[in-house]
Amino acid sequence: MSDRDTVLGRVRRALADVPREERPEDVPVTGGRPDGARAPDAAADLLARNLADYRALVHRVSPARLPVLVAGLLAARGARTLLVPEGLPERWPAAAAAAGVRLCPDDPRATPVELDAVDSVLTGCAVAVAETGTVVLDGGPGQGRRRITLVPDHHICVVRVPGQVVDSVPSALERLDPTRPLTWISGPSATSDIELDRVEGVHGPRTLEVVLLEG
């Protein structure tokens, strides 16, 4: 008997008493922490820890300090160009622009080569999941198309705290429209497909910086 047969046998035995007409959504899920049980500060702290665990760089800042922080992050990398999606608050990249960074509006006609030539991209998000350290973009205002967060090598993503932070994936799904193009991001792009050696930047940015906008 193969391992596959063993696993499938266990699944069949576990489901032996389940009526055939029963659907997964018919059975309430019990146990675990109820969604929304964490205080907002605790959820933000957990999000920050889990983001860092996935090797994202986490910053916490007030709205008044955000433009200066963004400018500083770009200056630290020597970034001279910044991709900005439609609907992004003008204040967010204002200090960077004043310091000489060229703002590049997202252009649907841009080729992958042209996107790859941009140093960094700045976006907001739709929601962030504390328990998994995940930010989710749905292509809404200030987030742009999926490709602009996959091609440039440096992504700065702003999360409004507490409004965009939820405890769990089920809570996030309640806020998201499944018909929209959802991009779930947990840390910089990485793979260990070959010899289990971690390689970053294969399918997306090598550097993810998440700014928790508090207050």
C-alpha atoms as a PDB file:
ATOM      1  CA  MET A   1       0.000   0.000   0.000  1.00  0.00           C
ATOM      2  CA  SER A   2       1.372   3.400  -0.987  1.00  0.00           C
ATOM      3  CA  ASP A   3       1.409   6.496   1.205  1.00  0.00           C
ATOM      4  CA  ARG A   4      -1.307   7.905  -1.062  1.00  0.00           C
ATOM      5  CA  ASP A   5      -3.528   4.899  -0.359  1.00  0.00           C
ATOM      6  CA  THR A   6      -2.906   5.274   3.367  1.00  0.00           C
ATOM      7  CA  VAL A   7      -3.882   8.955   3.393  1.00  0.00           C
ATOM      8  CA  LEU A   8      -6.983   8.466   1.248  1.00  0.00           C
ATOM      9  CA  GLY A   9      -8.027   5.532   3.442  1.00  0.00           C
ATOM     10  CA  ARG A  10      -7.870   7.727   6.527  1.00  0.00           C
ATOM     11  CA  VAL A  11      -9.939  10.421   4.779  1.00  0.00           C
ATOM     12  CA  ARG A  12     -12.598   7.896   3.762  1.00  0.00           C
ATOM     13  CA  ARG A  13     -12.824   6.472   7.295  1.00  0.00           C
ATOM     14  CA  ALA A  14     -13.123   9.980   8.768  1.00  0.00           C
ATOM     15  CA  LEU A  15     -15.978  10.814   6.359  1.00  0.00           C
ATOM     16  CA  ALA A  16     -17.791   7.483   6.680  1.00  0.00           C
ATOM     17  CA  ASP A  17     -20.626   8.872   8.827  1.00  0.00           C
ATOM     18  CA  VAL A  18     -21.120  12.123   6.883  1.00  0.00           C
ATOM     19  CA  PRO A  19     -24.406  12.256   4.920  1.00  0.00           C
ATOM     20  CA  ARG A  20     -23.753  12.526   1.190  1.00  0.00           C
ATOM     21  CA  GLU A  21     -25.964  15.594   0.853  1.00  0.00           C
ATOM     22  CA  GLU A  22     -24.106  17.513   3.570  1.00  0.00           C
ATOM     23  CA  ARG A  23     -21.989  20.453   2.362  1.00  0.00           C
ATOM     24  CA  PRO A  24     -18.967  21.982   4.161  1.00  0.00           C
ATOM     25  CA  GLU A  25     -20.833  25.212   4.864  1.00  0.00           C
ATOM     26  CA  ASP A  26     -23.600  23.263   6.644  1.00  0.00           C
ATOM     27  CA  VAL A  27     -21.320  22.519   9.592  1.00  0.00           C
ATOM     28  CA  PRO A  28     -20.252  25.417  11.839  1.00  0.00           C
ATOM     29  CA  VAL A  29     -16.540  25.541  12.608  1.00  0.00           C
ATOM     30  CA  THR A  30     -15.886  25.531  16.337  1.00  0.00           C
ATOM     31  CA  GLY A  31     -12.766  26.069  18.405  1.00  0.00           C
ATOM     32  CA  GLY A  32      -9.956  28.567  18.053  1.00  0.00           C
ATOM     33  CA  ARG A  33     -10.086  32.254  18.772  1.00  0.00           C
ATOM     34  CA  PRO A  34     -13.264  34.047  17.648  1.00  0.00           C
ATOM     35  CA  ASP A  35     -12.604  36.552  14.875  1.00  0.00           C
ATOM     36  CA  GLY A  36     -12.243  40.066  16.214  1.00  0.00           C
ATOM     37  CA  ALA A  37     -11.348  38.874  19.708  1.00  0.00           C
ATOM     38  CA  ARG A  38      -7.999  40.642  19.697  1.00  0.00           C
ATOM     39  CA  ALA A  39      -7.696  44.259  20.684  1.00  0.00           C
ATOM     40  CA  PRO A  40      -6.637  46.465  17.731  1.00  0.00           C
ATOM     41  CA  ASP A  41      -3.184  47.068  19.217  1.00  0.00           C
ATOM     42  CA  ALA A  42      -2.667  43.350  19.763  1.00  0.00           C
ATOM     43  CA  ALA A  43      -3.709  42.576  16.192  1.00  0.00           C
ATOM     44  CA  ALA A  44      -1.302  45.198  14.843  1.00  0.00           C
ATOM     45  CA  ASP A  45       1.526  43.837  16.988  1.00  0.00           C
ATOM     46  CA  LEU A  46       0.845  40.293  15.774  1.00  0.00           C
ATOM     47  CA  LEU A  47       0.742  41.472  12.168  1.00  0.00           C
ATOM     48  CA  ALA A  48       4.094  43.215  12.585  1.00  0.00           C
ATOM     49  CA  ARG A  49       5.695  40.101  14.105  1.00  0.00           C
ATOM     50  CA  ASN A  50       4.417  37.775  11.421  1.00  0.00           C
ATOM     51  CA  LEU A  51       5.382  40.147   8.611  1.00  0.00           C
ATOM     52  CA  ALA A  52       8.902  40.301  10.029  1.00  0.00           C
ATOM     53  CA  ASP A  53       8.933  36.506  10.334  1.00  0.00           C
ATOM     54  CA  TYR A  54       8.389  36.392   6.564  1.00  0.00           C
ATOM     55  CA  ARG A  55      11.336  38.776   6.141  1.00  0.00           C
ATOM     56  CA  ALA A  56       9.262  41.832   5.306  1.00  0.00           C
ATOM     57  CA  LEU A  57      10.656  45.092   6.657  1.00  0.00           C
ATOM     58  CA  VAL A  58       8.072  46.642   8.968  1.00  0.00           C
ATOM     59  CA  HIS A  59       7.749  50.321   9.853  1.00  0.00           C
ATOM     60  CA  ARG A  60       5.212  51.987  12.138  1.00  0.00           C
ATOM     61  CA  VAL A  61       4.487  55.636  11.610  1.00  0.00           C
ATOM     62  CA  SER A  62       1.914  58.372  12.078  1.00  0.00           C
ATOM     63  CA  PRO A  63       0.131  59.895   9.062  1.00  0.00           C
ATOM     64  CA  ALA A  64       2.091  63.113   9.483  1.00  0.00           C
ATOM     65  CA  ARG A  65       5.427  61.277   9.227  1.00  0.00           C
ATOM     66  CA  LEU A  66       4.525  58.945   6.371  1.00  0.00           C
ATOM     67  CA  PRO A  67       5.791  61.140   3.470  1.00  0.00           C
ATOM     68  CA  VAL A  68       9.178  61.598   5.155  1.00  0.00           C
ATOM     69  CA  LEU A  69       9.419  57.875   5.881  1.00  0.00           C
ATOM     70  CA  VAL A  70       8.667  56.960   2.258  1.00  0.00           C
ATOM     71  CA  ALA A  71      11.273  59.431   1.042  1.00  0.00           C
ATOM     72  CA  GLY A  72      13.806  57.978   3.463  1.00  0.00           C
ATOM     73  CA  LEU A  73      13.134  54.375   2.397  1.00  0.00           C
ATOM     74  CA  LEU A  74      13.636  55.304  -1.250  1.00  0.00           C
ATOM     75  CA  ALA A  75      16.774  57.316  -0.514  1.00  0.00           C
ATOM     76  CA  ALA A  76      18.245  54.402   1.443  1.00  0.00           C
ATOM     77  CA  ARG A  77      18.013  52.236  -1.683  1.00  0.00           C
ATOM     78  CA  GLY A  78      19.100  54.936  -4.071  1.00  0.00           C
ATOM     79  CA  ALA A  79      15.723  54.717  -5.823  1.00  0.00           C
ATOM     80  CA  ARG A  80      15.216  57.425  -8.415  1.00  0.00           C
ATOM     81  CA  THR A  81      11.878  56.328  -9.871  1.00  0.00           C
ATOM     82  CA  LEU A  82       8.652  55.398  -8.082  1.00  0.00           C
ATOM     83  CA  LEU A  83       5.597  53.778  -9.629  1.00  0.00           C
ATOM     84  CA  VAL A  84       2.370  55.242  -8.254  1.00  0.00           C
ATOM     85  CA  PRO A  85      -1.037  53.684  -9.000  1.00  0.00           C
ATOM     86  CA  GLU A  86      -4.123  55.745  -9.654  1.00  0.00           C
ATOM     87  CA  GLY A  87      -5.917  56.760  -6.496  1.00  0.00           C
ATOM     88  CA  LEU A  88      -2.826  56.804  -4.280  1.00  0.00           C
ATOM     89  CA  PRO A  89      -3.004  59.716  -1.801  1.00  0.00           C
ATOM     90  CA  GLU A  90      -0.847  62.514  -3.221  1.00  0.00           C
ATOM     91  CA  ARG A  91       0.720  63.197   0.171  1.00  0.00           C
ATOM     92  CA  TRP A  92       2.326  59.756   0.457  1.00  0.00           C
ATOM     93  CA  PRO A  93       5.034  60.260  -2.222  1.00  0.00           C
ATOM     94  CA  ALA A  94       5.164  64.063  -1.933  1.00  0.00           C
ATOM     95  CA  ALA A  95       8.397  64.286   0.077  1.00  0.00           C
ATOM     96  CA  ALA A  96      10.103  61.801  -2.215  1.00  0.00           C
ATOM     97  CA  ALA A  97       9.088  63.831  -5.249  1.00  0.00           C
ATOM     98  CA  ALA A  98      10.376  66.988  -3.586  1.00  0.00           C
ATOM     99  CA  ALA A  99      13.697  65.198  -3.053  1.00  0.00           C
ATOM    100  CA  GLY A 100      13.994  64.456  -6.756  1.00  0.00           C
ATOM    101  CA  VAL A 101      12.413  61.017  -7.121  1.00  0.00           C
ATOM    102  CA  ARG A 102      10.514  60.816 -10.416  1.00  0.00           C
ATOM    103  CA  LEU A 103       6.925  59.664  -9.966  1.00  0.00           C
ATOM    104  CA  CYS A 104       5.750  57.268 -12.689  1.00  0.00           C
ATOM    105  CA  PRO A 105       1.966  56.954 -13.007  1.00  0.00           C
ATOM    106  CA  ASP A 106       0.830  53.434 -13.773  1.00  0.00           C
ATOM    107  CA  ASP A 107       0.313  53.108 -17.513  1.00  0.00           C
ATOM    108  CA  PRO A 108      -1.599  50.036 -18.736  1.00  0.00           C
ATOM    109  CA  ARG A 109       0.460  50.200 -21.925  1.00  0.00           C
ATOM    110  CA  ALA A 110       3.753  49.768 -20.020  1.00  0.00           C
ATOM    111  CA  THR A 111       5.664  46.661 -21.005  1.00  0.00           C
ATOM    112  CA  PRO A 112       7.285  44.290 -18.473  1.00  0.00           C
ATOM    113  CA  VAL A 113      10.675  45.711 -19.500  1.00  0.00           C
ATOM    114  CA  GLU A 114       9.489  49.234 -18.769  1.00  0.00           C
ATOM    115  CA  LEU A 115       8.056  48.186 -15.410  1.00  0.00           C
ATOM    116  CA  ASP A 116      11.274  46.396 -14.557  1.00  0.00           C
ATOM    117  CA  ALA A 117      13.180  49.625 -15.118  1.00  0.00           C
ATOM    118  CA  VAL A 118      11.262  51.317 -12.287  1.00  0.00           C
ATOM    119  CA  ASP A 119      13.099  51.211  -8.960  1.00  0.00           C
ATOM    120  CA  SER A 120      10.159  50.959  -6.553  1.00  0.00           C
ATOM    121  CA  VAL A 121       6.384  50.878  -6.290  1.00  0.00           C
ATOM    122  CA  LEU A 122       4.215  52.426  -3.552  1.00  0.00           C
ATOM    123  CA  THR A 123       0.695  51.095  -2.881  1.00  0.00           C
ATOM    124  CA  GLY A 124      -1.982  50.782  -0.278  1.00  0.00           C
ATOM    125  CA  CYS A 125      -3.836  47.525   0.352  1.00  0.00           C
ATOM    126  CA  ALA A 126      -7.361  46.208   0.820  1.00  0.00           C
ATOM    127  CA  VAL A 127      -6.794  44.322   4.069  1.00  0.00           C
ATOM    128  CA  ALA A 128      -4.014  42.764   6.172  1.00  0.00           C
ATOM    129  CA  VAL A 129      -4.229  39.493   8.111  1.00  0.00           C
ATOM    130  CA  ALA A 130      -2.548  39.494  11.523  1.00  0.00           C
ATOM    131  CA  GLU A 131      -2.406  35.718  12.039  1.00  0.00           C
ATOM    132  CA  THR A 132      -0.639  35.056   8.743  1.00  0.00           C
ATOM    133  CA  GLY A 133       1.344  38.258   8.227  1.00  0.00           C
ATOM    134  CA  THR A 134      -0.326  38.785   4.862  1.00  0.00           C
ATOM    135  CA  VAL A 135      -1.300  41.918   2.967  1.00  0.00           C
ATOM    136  CA  VAL A 136      -4.004  41.607   0.321  1.00  0.00           C
ATOM    137  CA  LEU A 137      -4.410  43.895  -2.682  1.00  0.00           C
ATOM    138  CA  ASP A 138      -7.596  43.847  -4.764  1.00  0.00           C
ATOM    139  CA  GLY A 139      -6.719  46.315  -7.515  1.00  0.00           C
ATOM    140  CA  GLY A 140      -8.750  49.105  -5.918  1.00  0.00           C
ATOM    141  CA  PRO A 141      -7.763  52.805  -5.705  1.00  0.00           C
ATOM    142  CA  GLY A 142      -4.165  53.237  -4.613  1.00  0.00           C
ATOM    143  CA  GLN A 143      -3.331  49.582  -5.307  1.00  0.00           C
ATOM    144  CA  GLY A 144      -3.198  49.378  -9.069  1.00  0.00           C
ATOM    145  CA  ARG A 145      -2.886  46.410 -11.336  1.00  0.00           C
ATOM    146  CA  ARG A 146      -1.372  43.157 -10.074  1.00  0.00           C
ATOM    147  CA  ARG A 147       1.648  43.386 -12.378  1.00  0.00           C
ATOM    148  CA  ILE A 148       2.921  46.633 -10.879  1.00  0.00           C
ATOM    149  CA  THR A 149       3.467  44.872  -7.550  1.00  0.00           C
ATOM    150  CA  LEU A 150       5.135  41.856  -9.157  1.00  0.00           C
ATOM    151  CA  VAL A 151       7.700  43.349 -11.520  1.00  0.00           C
ATOM    152  CA  PRO A 152       9.518  46.199  -9.686  1.00  0.00           C
ATOM    153  CA  ASP A 153      12.034  44.794  -7.206  1.00  0.00           C
ATOM    154  CA  HIS A 154      11.011  46.994  -4.265  1.00  0.00           C
ATOM    155  CA  HIS A 155       7.456  47.290  -2.969  1.00  0.00           C
ATOM    156  CA  ILE A 156       6.352  49.680  -0.225  1.00  0.00           C
ATOM    157  CA  CYS A 157       2.846  48.804   0.977  1.00  0.00           C
ATOM    158  CA  VAL A 158       0.918  51.010   3.395  1.00  0.00           C
ATOM    159  CA  VAL A 159      -1.588  49.413   5.802  1.00  0.00           C
ATOM    160  CA  ARG A 160      -4.001  51.621   7.687  1.00  0.00           C
ATOM    161  CA  VAL A 161      -4.171  50.568  11.370  1.00  0.00           C
ATOM    162  CA  PRO A 162      -6.576  49.509  12.765  1.00  0.00           C
ATOM    163  CA  GLY A 163      -9.058  49.937   9.905  1.00  0.00           C
ATOM    164  CA  GLN A 164      -7.442  47.493   7.469  1.00  0.00           C
ATOM    165  CA  VAL A 165      -6.148  44.907   9.951  1.00  0.00           C
ATOM    166  CA  VAL A 166      -8.156  41.769  10.685  1.00  0.00           C
ATOM    167  CA  ASP A 167      -7.330  38.800  12.870  1.00  0.00           C
ATOM    168  CA  SER A 168      -7.745  35.903  10.475  1.00  0.00           C
ATOM    169  CA  VAL A 169      -8.162  34.761   6.892  1.00  0.00           C
ATOM    170  CA  PRO A 170     -11.937  34.154   7.339  1.00  0.00           C
ATOM    171  CA  SER A 171     -12.300  37.751   8.504  1.00  0.00           C
ATOM    172  CA  ALA A 172     -10.339  38.948   5.488  1.00  0.00           C
ATOM    173  CA  LEU A 173     -12.501  36.944   3.101  1.00  0.00           C
ATOM    174  CA  GLU A 174     -15.612  38.598   4.510  1.00  0.00           C
ATOM    175  CA  ARG A 175     -14.210  41.967   3.397  1.00  0.00           C
ATOM    176  CA  LEU A 176     -12.990  40.909  -0.029  1.00  0.00           C
ATOM    177  CA  ASP A 177     -14.853  40.606  -3.298  1.00  0.00           C
ATOM    178  CA  PRO A 178     -13.928  37.222  -4.834  1.00  0.00           C
ATOM    179  CA  THR A 179     -14.595  38.603  -8.318  1.00  0.00           C
ATOM    180  CA  ARG A 180     -11.737  41.097  -7.999  1.00  0.00           C
ATOM    181  CA  PRO A 181      -8.079  40.270  -8.806  1.00  0.00           C
ATOM    182  CA  LEU A 182      -6.765  39.440  -5.339  1.00  0.00           C
ATOM    183  CA  THR A 183      -3.034  39.380  -4.660  1.00  0.00           C
ATOM    184  CA  TRP A 184      -2.031  37.837  -1.306  1.00  0.00           C
ATOM    185  CA  ILE A 185       1.490  38.791  -0.226  1.00  0.00           C
ATOM    186  CA  SER A 186       3.346  37.262   2.712  1.00  0.00           C
ATOM    187  CA  GLY A 187       6.875  38.644   2.655  1.00  0.00           C
ATOM    188  CA  PRO A 188       9.138  39.123  -0.334  1.00  0.00           C
ATOM    189  CA  SER A 189       8.797  36.753  -3.267  1.00  0.00           C
ATOM    190  CA  ALA A 190      10.688  33.543  -2.492  1.00  0.00           C
ATOM    191  CA  THR A 191      10.985  29.937  -3.543  1.00  0.00           C
ATOM    192  CA  SER A 192      12.858  26.890  -2.273  1.00  0.00           C
ATOM    193  CA  ASP A 193      11.947  24.623  -5.153  1.00  0.00           C
ATOM    194  CA  ILE A 194      15.536  23.734  -6.004  1.00  0.00           C
ATOM    195  CA  GLU A 195      17.507  21.843  -3.323  1.00  0.00           C
ATOM    196  CA  LEU A 196      15.439  23.654  -0.661  1.00  0.00           C
ATOM    197  CA  ASP A 197      17.713  26.679  -1.049  1.00  0.00           C
ATOM    198  CA  ARG A 198      15.709  29.869  -0.531  1.00  0.00           C
ATOM    199  CA  VAL A 199      15.928  32.271  -3.463  1.00  0.00           C
ATOM    200  CA  GLU A 200      14.155  35.628  -3.246  1.00  0.00           C
ATOM    201  CA  GLY A 201      12.840  37.757  -6.084  1.00  0.00           C
ATOM    202  CA  VAL A 202      11.925  34.967  -8.493  1.00  0.00           C
ATOM    203  CA  HIS A 203       8.222  35.726  -8.867  1.00  0.00           C
ATOM    204  CA  GLY A 204       8.039  39.235  -7.430  1.00  0.00           C
ATOM    205  CA  PRO A 205       9.903  41.888  -5.436  1.00  0.00           C
ATOM    206  CA  ARG A 206      12.942  40.860  -3.413  1.00  0.00           C
ATOM    207  CA  THR A 207      12.218  43.582  -0.903  1.00  0.00           C
ATOM    208  CA  LEU A 208       8.820  44.169   0.704  1.00  0.00           C
ATOM    209  CA  GLU A 209       8.474  47.056   3.138  1.00  0.00           C
ATOM    210  CA  VAL A 210       5.173  47.301   4.990  1.00  0.00           C
ATOM    211  CA  VAL A 211       4.290  50.594   6.635  1.00  0.00           C
ATOM    212  CA  LEU A 212       1.727  50.375   9.438  1.00  0.00           C
ATOM    213  CA  LEU A 213       0.008  53.751   9.368  1.00  0.00           C
ATOM    214  CA  GLU A 214      -1.193  54.322  12.908  1.00  0.00           C
ATOM    215  CA  GLY A 215      -3.329  57.066  14.303  1.00  0.00           C
END
